GROMACS .gro file of C-alpha atoms in nm:
model
  252
    1UNK     CA    1 -17.755 -15.711  12.057
    2UNK     CA    2 -17.542 -16.016  12.132
    3UNK     CA    3 -17.425 -16.180  11.809
    4UNK     CA    4 -17.262 -16.522  11.782
    5UNK     CA    5 -17.188 -16.775  11.507
    6UNK     CA    6 -17.450 -17.034  11.608
    7UNK     CA    7 -17.645 -16.985  11.283
    8UNK     CA    8 -17.331 -17.091  11.098
    9UNK     CA    9 -17.282 -17.395  11.320
   10UNK     CA   10 -17.644 -17.514  11.320
   11UNK     CA   11 -17.682 -17.458  10.947
   12UNK     CA   12 -17.411 -17.725  10.914
   13UNK     CA   13 -17.562 -17.967  11.169
   14UNK     CA   14 -17.601 -18.299  10.981
   15UNK     CA   15 -17.778 -18.489  11.258
   16UNK     CA   16 -18.069 -18.309  11.421
   17UNK     CA   17 -18.134 -18.608  11.645
   18UNK     CA   18 -17.847 -18.472  11.854
   19UNK     CA   19 -18.092 -18.211  11.983
   20UNK     CA   20 -18.283 -18.484  12.164
   21UNK     CA   21 -17.960 -18.652  12.274
   22UNK     CA   22 -17.841 -18.333  12.444
   23UNK     CA   23 -18.166 -18.299  12.637
   24UNK     CA   24 -18.028 -18.558  12.876
   25UNK     CA   25 -17.665 -18.616  12.778
   26UNK     CA   26 -17.339 -18.423  12.755
   27UNK     CA   27 -17.001 -18.517  12.613
   28UNK     CA   28 -16.888 -18.666  12.945
   29UNK     CA   29 -17.185 -18.903  12.971
   30UNK     CA   30 -17.165 -18.982  12.599
   31UNK     CA   31 -16.804 -19.095  12.636
   32UNK     CA   32 -16.894 -19.304  12.940
   33UNK     CA   33 -17.165 -19.483  12.739
   34UNK     CA   34 -16.944 -19.582  12.449
   35UNK     CA   35 -16.851 -19.261  12.271
   36UNK     CA   36 -17.010 -19.041  12.007
   37UNK     CA   37 -17.054 -19.323  11.756
   38UNK     CA   38 -17.322 -19.467  11.984
   39UNK     CA   39 -17.534 -19.161  11.905
   40UNK     CA   40 -17.427 -19.011  11.572
   41UNK     CA   41 -17.223 -19.063  11.255
   42UNK     CA   42 -17.039 -18.733  11.314
   43UNK     CA   43 -16.675 -18.841  11.323
   44UNK     CA   44 -16.492 -18.632  11.582
   45UNK     CA   45 -16.549 -18.533  11.944
   46UNK     CA   46 -16.444 -18.178  11.857
   47UNK     CA   47 -16.723 -18.143  11.599
   48UNK     CA   48 -16.985 -18.286  11.835
   49UNK     CA   49 -16.870 -18.051  12.114
   50UNK     CA   50 -16.909 -17.757  11.876
   51UNK     CA   51 -17.260 -17.867  11.790
   52UNK     CA   52 -17.339 -17.936  12.156
   53UNK     CA   53 -17.258 -17.577  12.253
   54UNK     CA   54 -17.475 -17.429  11.977
   55UNK     CA   55 -17.762 -17.674  12.036
   56UNK     CA   56 -17.780 -17.602  12.407
   57UNK     CA   57 -17.754 -17.225  12.364
   58UNK     CA   58 -18.000 -17.194  12.075
   59UNK     CA   59 -18.246 -17.481  12.108
   60UNK     CA   60 -18.231 -17.601  12.468
   61UNK     CA   61 -18.231 -17.273  12.661
   62UNK     CA   62 -18.562 -17.122  12.769
   63UNK     CA   63 -18.692 -16.779  12.855
   64UNK     CA   64 -18.897 -16.916  13.144
   65UNK     CA   65 -19.037 -17.237  13.290
   66UNK     CA   66 -19.364 -17.210  13.095
   67UNK     CA   67 -19.196 -17.200  12.754
   68UNK     CA   68 -18.968 -17.484  12.867
   69UNK     CA   69 -19.269 -17.696  12.970
   70UNK     CA   70 -19.432 -17.658  12.629
   71UNK     CA   71 -19.111 -17.743  12.446
   72UNK     CA   72 -19.022 -18.047  12.654
   73UNK     CA   73 -19.372 -18.193  12.642
   74UNK     CA   74 -19.352 -18.200  12.260
   75UNK     CA   75 -18.992 -18.297  12.195
   76UNK     CA   76 -18.994 -18.582  12.447
   77UNK     CA   77 -19.298 -18.734  12.279
   78UNK     CA   78 -19.180 -18.704  11.919
   79UNK     CA   79 -18.888 -18.755  11.687
   80UNK     CA   80 -18.779 -18.449  11.489
   81UNK     CA   81 -19.120 -18.400  11.327
   82UNK     CA   82 -19.284 -18.094  11.172
   83UNK     CA   83 -19.435 -18.012  11.510
   84UNK     CA   84 -19.092 -18.022  11.676
   85UNK     CA   85 -18.941 -17.813  11.395
   86UNK     CA   86 -19.191 -17.532  11.456
   87UNK     CA   87 -19.105 -17.526  11.825
   88UNK     CA   88 -18.733 -17.536  11.747
   89UNK     CA   89 -18.776 -17.237  11.515
   90UNK     CA   90 -18.975 -17.042  11.772
   91UNK     CA   91 -18.743 -17.117  12.062
   92UNK     CA   92 -18.426 -17.062  11.860
   93UNK     CA   93 -18.555 -16.722  11.753
   94UNK     CA   94 -18.600 -16.621  12.117
   95UNK     CA   95 -18.251 -16.740  12.211
   96UNK     CA   96 -18.056 -16.617  11.909
   97UNK     CA   97 -18.085 -16.243  11.851
   98UNK     CA   98 -17.928 -16.253  11.505
   99UNK     CA   99 -18.172 -16.523  11.395
  100UNK     CA  100 -18.467 -16.319  11.518
  101UNK     CA  101 -18.327 -16.006  11.353
  102UNK     CA  102 -18.286 -16.177  11.015
  103UNK     CA  103 -18.634 -16.329  11.048
  104UNK     CA  104 -18.780 -15.986  11.120
  105UNK     CA  105 -18.587 -15.799  10.850
  106UNK     CA  106 -18.564 -16.058  10.572
  107UNK     CA  107 -18.778 -16.371  10.610
  108UNK     CA  108 -19.108 -16.239  10.744
  109UNK     CA  109 -19.123 -15.930  10.516
  110UNK     CA  110 -19.079 -16.166  10.220
  111UNK     CA  111 -19.319 -16.422  10.369
  112UNK     CA  112 -19.600 -16.176  10.439
  113UNK     CA  113 -19.563 -15.987  10.111
  114UNK     CA  114 -19.625 -16.310   9.921
  115UNK     CA  115 -19.280 -16.337   9.768
  116UNK     CA  116 -19.168 -16.671   9.628
  117UNK     CA  117 -18.802 -16.671   9.730
  118UNK     CA  118 -18.521 -16.500   9.920
  119UNK     CA  119 -18.178 -16.445   9.769
  120UNK     CA  120 -17.855 -16.490   9.959
  121UNK     CA  121 -17.754 -16.134   9.864
  122UNK     CA  122 -18.050 -15.996  10.060
  123UNK     CA  123 -17.931 -16.167  10.377
  124UNK     CA  124 -17.572 -16.051  10.316
  125UNK     CA  125 -17.692 -15.691  10.278
  126UNK     CA  126 -17.895 -15.715  10.599
  127UNK     CA  127 -17.598 -15.845  10.798
  128UNK     CA  128 -17.371 -15.573  10.651
  129UNK     CA  129 -17.619 -15.304  10.754
  130UNK     CA  130 -17.628 -15.446  11.105
  131UNK     CA  131 -17.249 -15.459  11.111
  132UNK     CA  132 -17.240 -15.078  11.103
  133UNK     CA  133 -17.392 -15.059  11.451
  134UNK     CA  134 -17.297 -15.386  11.624
  135UNK     CA  135 -16.949 -15.430  11.771
  136UNK     CA  136 -16.980 -15.810  11.770
  137UNK     CA  137 -17.015 -15.802  11.391
  138UNK     CA  138 -16.739 -15.554  11.311
  139UNK     CA  139 -16.475 -15.827  11.330
  140UNK     CA  140 -16.665 -16.046  11.082
  141UNK     CA  141 -16.493 -16.088  10.746
  142UNK     CA  142 -16.665 -16.085  10.408
  143UNK     CA  143 -16.648 -16.465  10.390
  144UNK     CA  144 -16.797 -16.502  10.738
  145UNK     CA  145 -17.090 -16.279  10.645
  146UNK     CA  146 -17.149 -16.458  10.315
  147UNK     CA  147 -17.129 -16.800  10.478
  148UNK     CA  148 -17.362 -16.700  10.761
  149UNK     CA  149 -17.616 -16.566  10.510
  150UNK     CA  150 -17.608 -16.896  10.323
  151UNK     CA  151 -17.633 -17.100  10.644
  152UNK     CA  152 -17.928 -16.887  10.757
  153UNK     CA  153 -18.125 -16.986  10.446
  154UNK     CA  154 -18.015 -17.347  10.495
  155UNK     CA  155 -18.138 -17.330  10.854
  156UNK     CA  156 -18.477 -17.204  10.736
  157UNK     CA  157 -18.489 -17.505  10.504
  158UNK     CA  158 -18.409 -17.736  10.794
  159UNK     CA  159 -18.697 -17.577  10.988
  160UNK     CA  160 -18.927 -17.662  10.696
  161UNK     CA  161 -18.980 -17.297  10.599
  162UNK     CA  162 -18.797 -17.303  10.265
  163UNK     CA  163 -18.730 -17.565  10.000
  164UNK     CA  164 -18.492 -17.616   9.710
  165UNK     CA  165 -18.114 -17.625   9.677
  166UNK     CA  166 -17.949 -17.330   9.501
  167UNK     CA  167 -18.267 -17.125   9.457
  168UNK     CA  168 -18.469 -17.177   9.774
  169UNK     CA  169 -18.839 -17.092   9.775
  170UNK     CA  170 -19.055 -16.994  10.072
  171UNK     CA  171 -19.298 -17.245  10.222
  172UNK     CA  172 -19.617 -17.109  10.380
  173UNK     CA  173 -19.700 -17.356  10.658
  174UNK     CA  174 -20.051 -17.410  10.787
  175UNK     CA  175 -20.043 -17.486  11.159
  176UNK     CA  176 -20.260 -17.776  11.269
  177UNK     CA  177 -20.511 -17.704  11.547
  178UNK     CA  178 -20.271 -17.861  11.798
  179UNK     CA  179 -19.978 -17.649  11.682
  180UNK     CA  180 -20.194 -17.338  11.673
  181UNK     CA  181 -20.292 -17.397  12.036
  182UNK     CA  182 -19.926 -17.456  12.127
  183UNK     CA  183 -19.828 -17.135  11.951
  184UNK     CA  184 -20.086 -16.940  12.151
  185UNK     CA  185 -19.954 -17.087  12.475
  186UNK     CA  186 -19.595 -17.018  12.367
  187UNK     CA  187 -19.693 -16.660  12.278
  188UNK     CA  188 -19.846 -16.600  12.620
  189UNK     CA  189 -19.541 -16.757  12.787
  190UNK     CA  190 -19.278 -16.537  12.624
  191UNK     CA  191 -19.455 -16.207  12.552
  192UNK     CA  192 -19.373 -15.935  12.801
  193UNK     CA  193 -19.634 -15.683  12.681
  194UNK     CA  194 -19.986 -15.725  12.823
  195UNK     CA  195 -20.140 -15.635  12.487
  196UNK     CA  196 -20.046 -15.927  12.263
  197UNK     CA  197 -20.131 -15.727  11.950
  198UNK     CA  198 -19.806 -15.543  12.019
  199UNK     CA  199 -19.599 -15.858  12.068
  200UNK     CA  200 -19.306 -15.891  11.827
  201UNK     CA  201 -19.368 -16.266  11.835
  202UNK     CA  202 -19.717 -16.254  11.684
  203UNK     CA  203 -19.572 -16.277  11.331
  204UNK     CA  204 -19.434 -16.620  11.419
  205UNK     CA  205 -19.789 -16.758  11.388
  206UNK     CA  206 -19.741 -16.756  11.007
  207UNK     CA  207 -20.071 -16.570  10.983
  208UNK     CA  208 -20.165 -16.211  10.915
  209UNK     CA  209 -20.279 -16.046  11.237
  210UNK     CA  210 -20.647 -16.040  11.146
  211UNK     CA  211 -20.638 -16.402  11.028
  212UNK     CA  212 -20.473 -16.502  11.354
  213UNK     CA  213 -20.742 -16.327  11.559
  214UNK     CA  214 -21.025 -16.480  11.357
  215UNK     CA  215 -20.886 -16.827  11.417
  216UNK     CA  216 -20.817 -16.750  11.783
  217UNK     CA  217 -21.182 -16.658  11.838
  218UNK     CA  218 -21.319 -16.981  11.693
  219UNK     CA  219 -21.544 -17.155  11.943
  220UNK     CA  220 -21.353 -17.485  11.925
  221UNK     CA  221 -21.055 -17.321  12.096
  222UNK     CA  222 -21.251 -17.182  12.392
  223UNK     CA  223 -21.167 -17.488  12.605
  224UNK     CA  224 -20.796 -17.402  12.581
  225UNK     CA  225 -20.789 -17.032  12.666
  226UNK     CA  226 -20.999 -16.729  12.755
  227UNK     CA  227 -20.964 -16.441  12.510
  228UNK     CA  228 -21.040 -16.074  12.557
  229UNK     CA  229 -21.028 -15.882  12.229
  230UNK     CA  230 -21.147 -15.522  12.198
  231UNK     CA  231 -21.025 -15.438  11.849
  232UNK     CA  232 -20.706 -15.270  11.961
  233UNK     CA  233 -20.616 -15.487  12.261
  234UNK     CA  234 -20.573 -15.861  12.298
  235UNK     CA  235 -20.517 -16.068  12.610
  236UNK     CA  236 -20.518 -16.446  12.641
  237UNK     CA  237 -20.548 -16.649  12.959
  238UNK     CA  238 -20.449 -17.018  12.927
  239UNK     CA  239 -20.690 -17.266  13.089
  240UNK     CA  240 -20.473 -17.579  13.076
  241UNK     CA  241 -20.131 -17.594  13.243
  242UNK     CA  242 -19.832 -17.539  13.014
  243UNK     CA  243 -19.687 -17.883  13.080
  244UNK     CA  244 -20.018 -18.055  12.995
  245UNK     CA  245 -20.141 -17.858  12.695
  246UNK     CA  246 -19.974 -18.072  12.427
  247UNK     CA  247 -20.116 -18.400  12.559
  248UNK     CA  248 -20.457 -18.241  12.624
  249UNK     CA  249 -20.485 -18.085  12.278
  250UNK     CA  250 -20.383 -18.412  12.110
  251UNK     CA  251 -20.663 -18.598  12.290
  252UNK     CA  252 -20.930 -18.332  12.229
   0.00000   0.00000   0.00000
């Protein structure tokens, strides 16, 4: 596993509109167009450069062209909305192995067991356990681990998956039909296993497996994808192109 401090950086990001800025700009072009104050209230170039690096590595990198097409079609058409936040969460989890690990070991077990909240101590304990086997984490101090745990929960709040200040509670989102379709396309784009029931990314639908399948098989979605489900195997074939699915689903 490759571990970095991007969770820490992005948990402190005060201006998420920078994500859209860095789709087409970098610090060189920003300076040529009047400097950082043209784009954000963040005061120093050094801070913006730090955020730029984390944003591009975590949010604006893509596993393949299909996942990139889905992401860009949504983020270019919207401000930082709930729809964009879901895609940011999904894509960040693919790009950041520590984020995906904490989601898999802390957030989703709590989410799917019906728990109300997650404590910072739980995240700290998870990171400390991982530290025993990961060289990248062995140099992390106690304060770095504690801060990263706190920033992880803050990041989940920024994604719209938790709420509150000191004691954060879990939000159980209900994907709209458009976002459900986009999730299915995203799932087919990034999953390497032919049987999607075995995909580690299925839990990112925010639905129990059987609930996900029942929704997937609804007739209204048949115009978006062909589904083969045998009870123990699931395959999905998209009908619409990845770069057109967001616009198409919004018009349908």
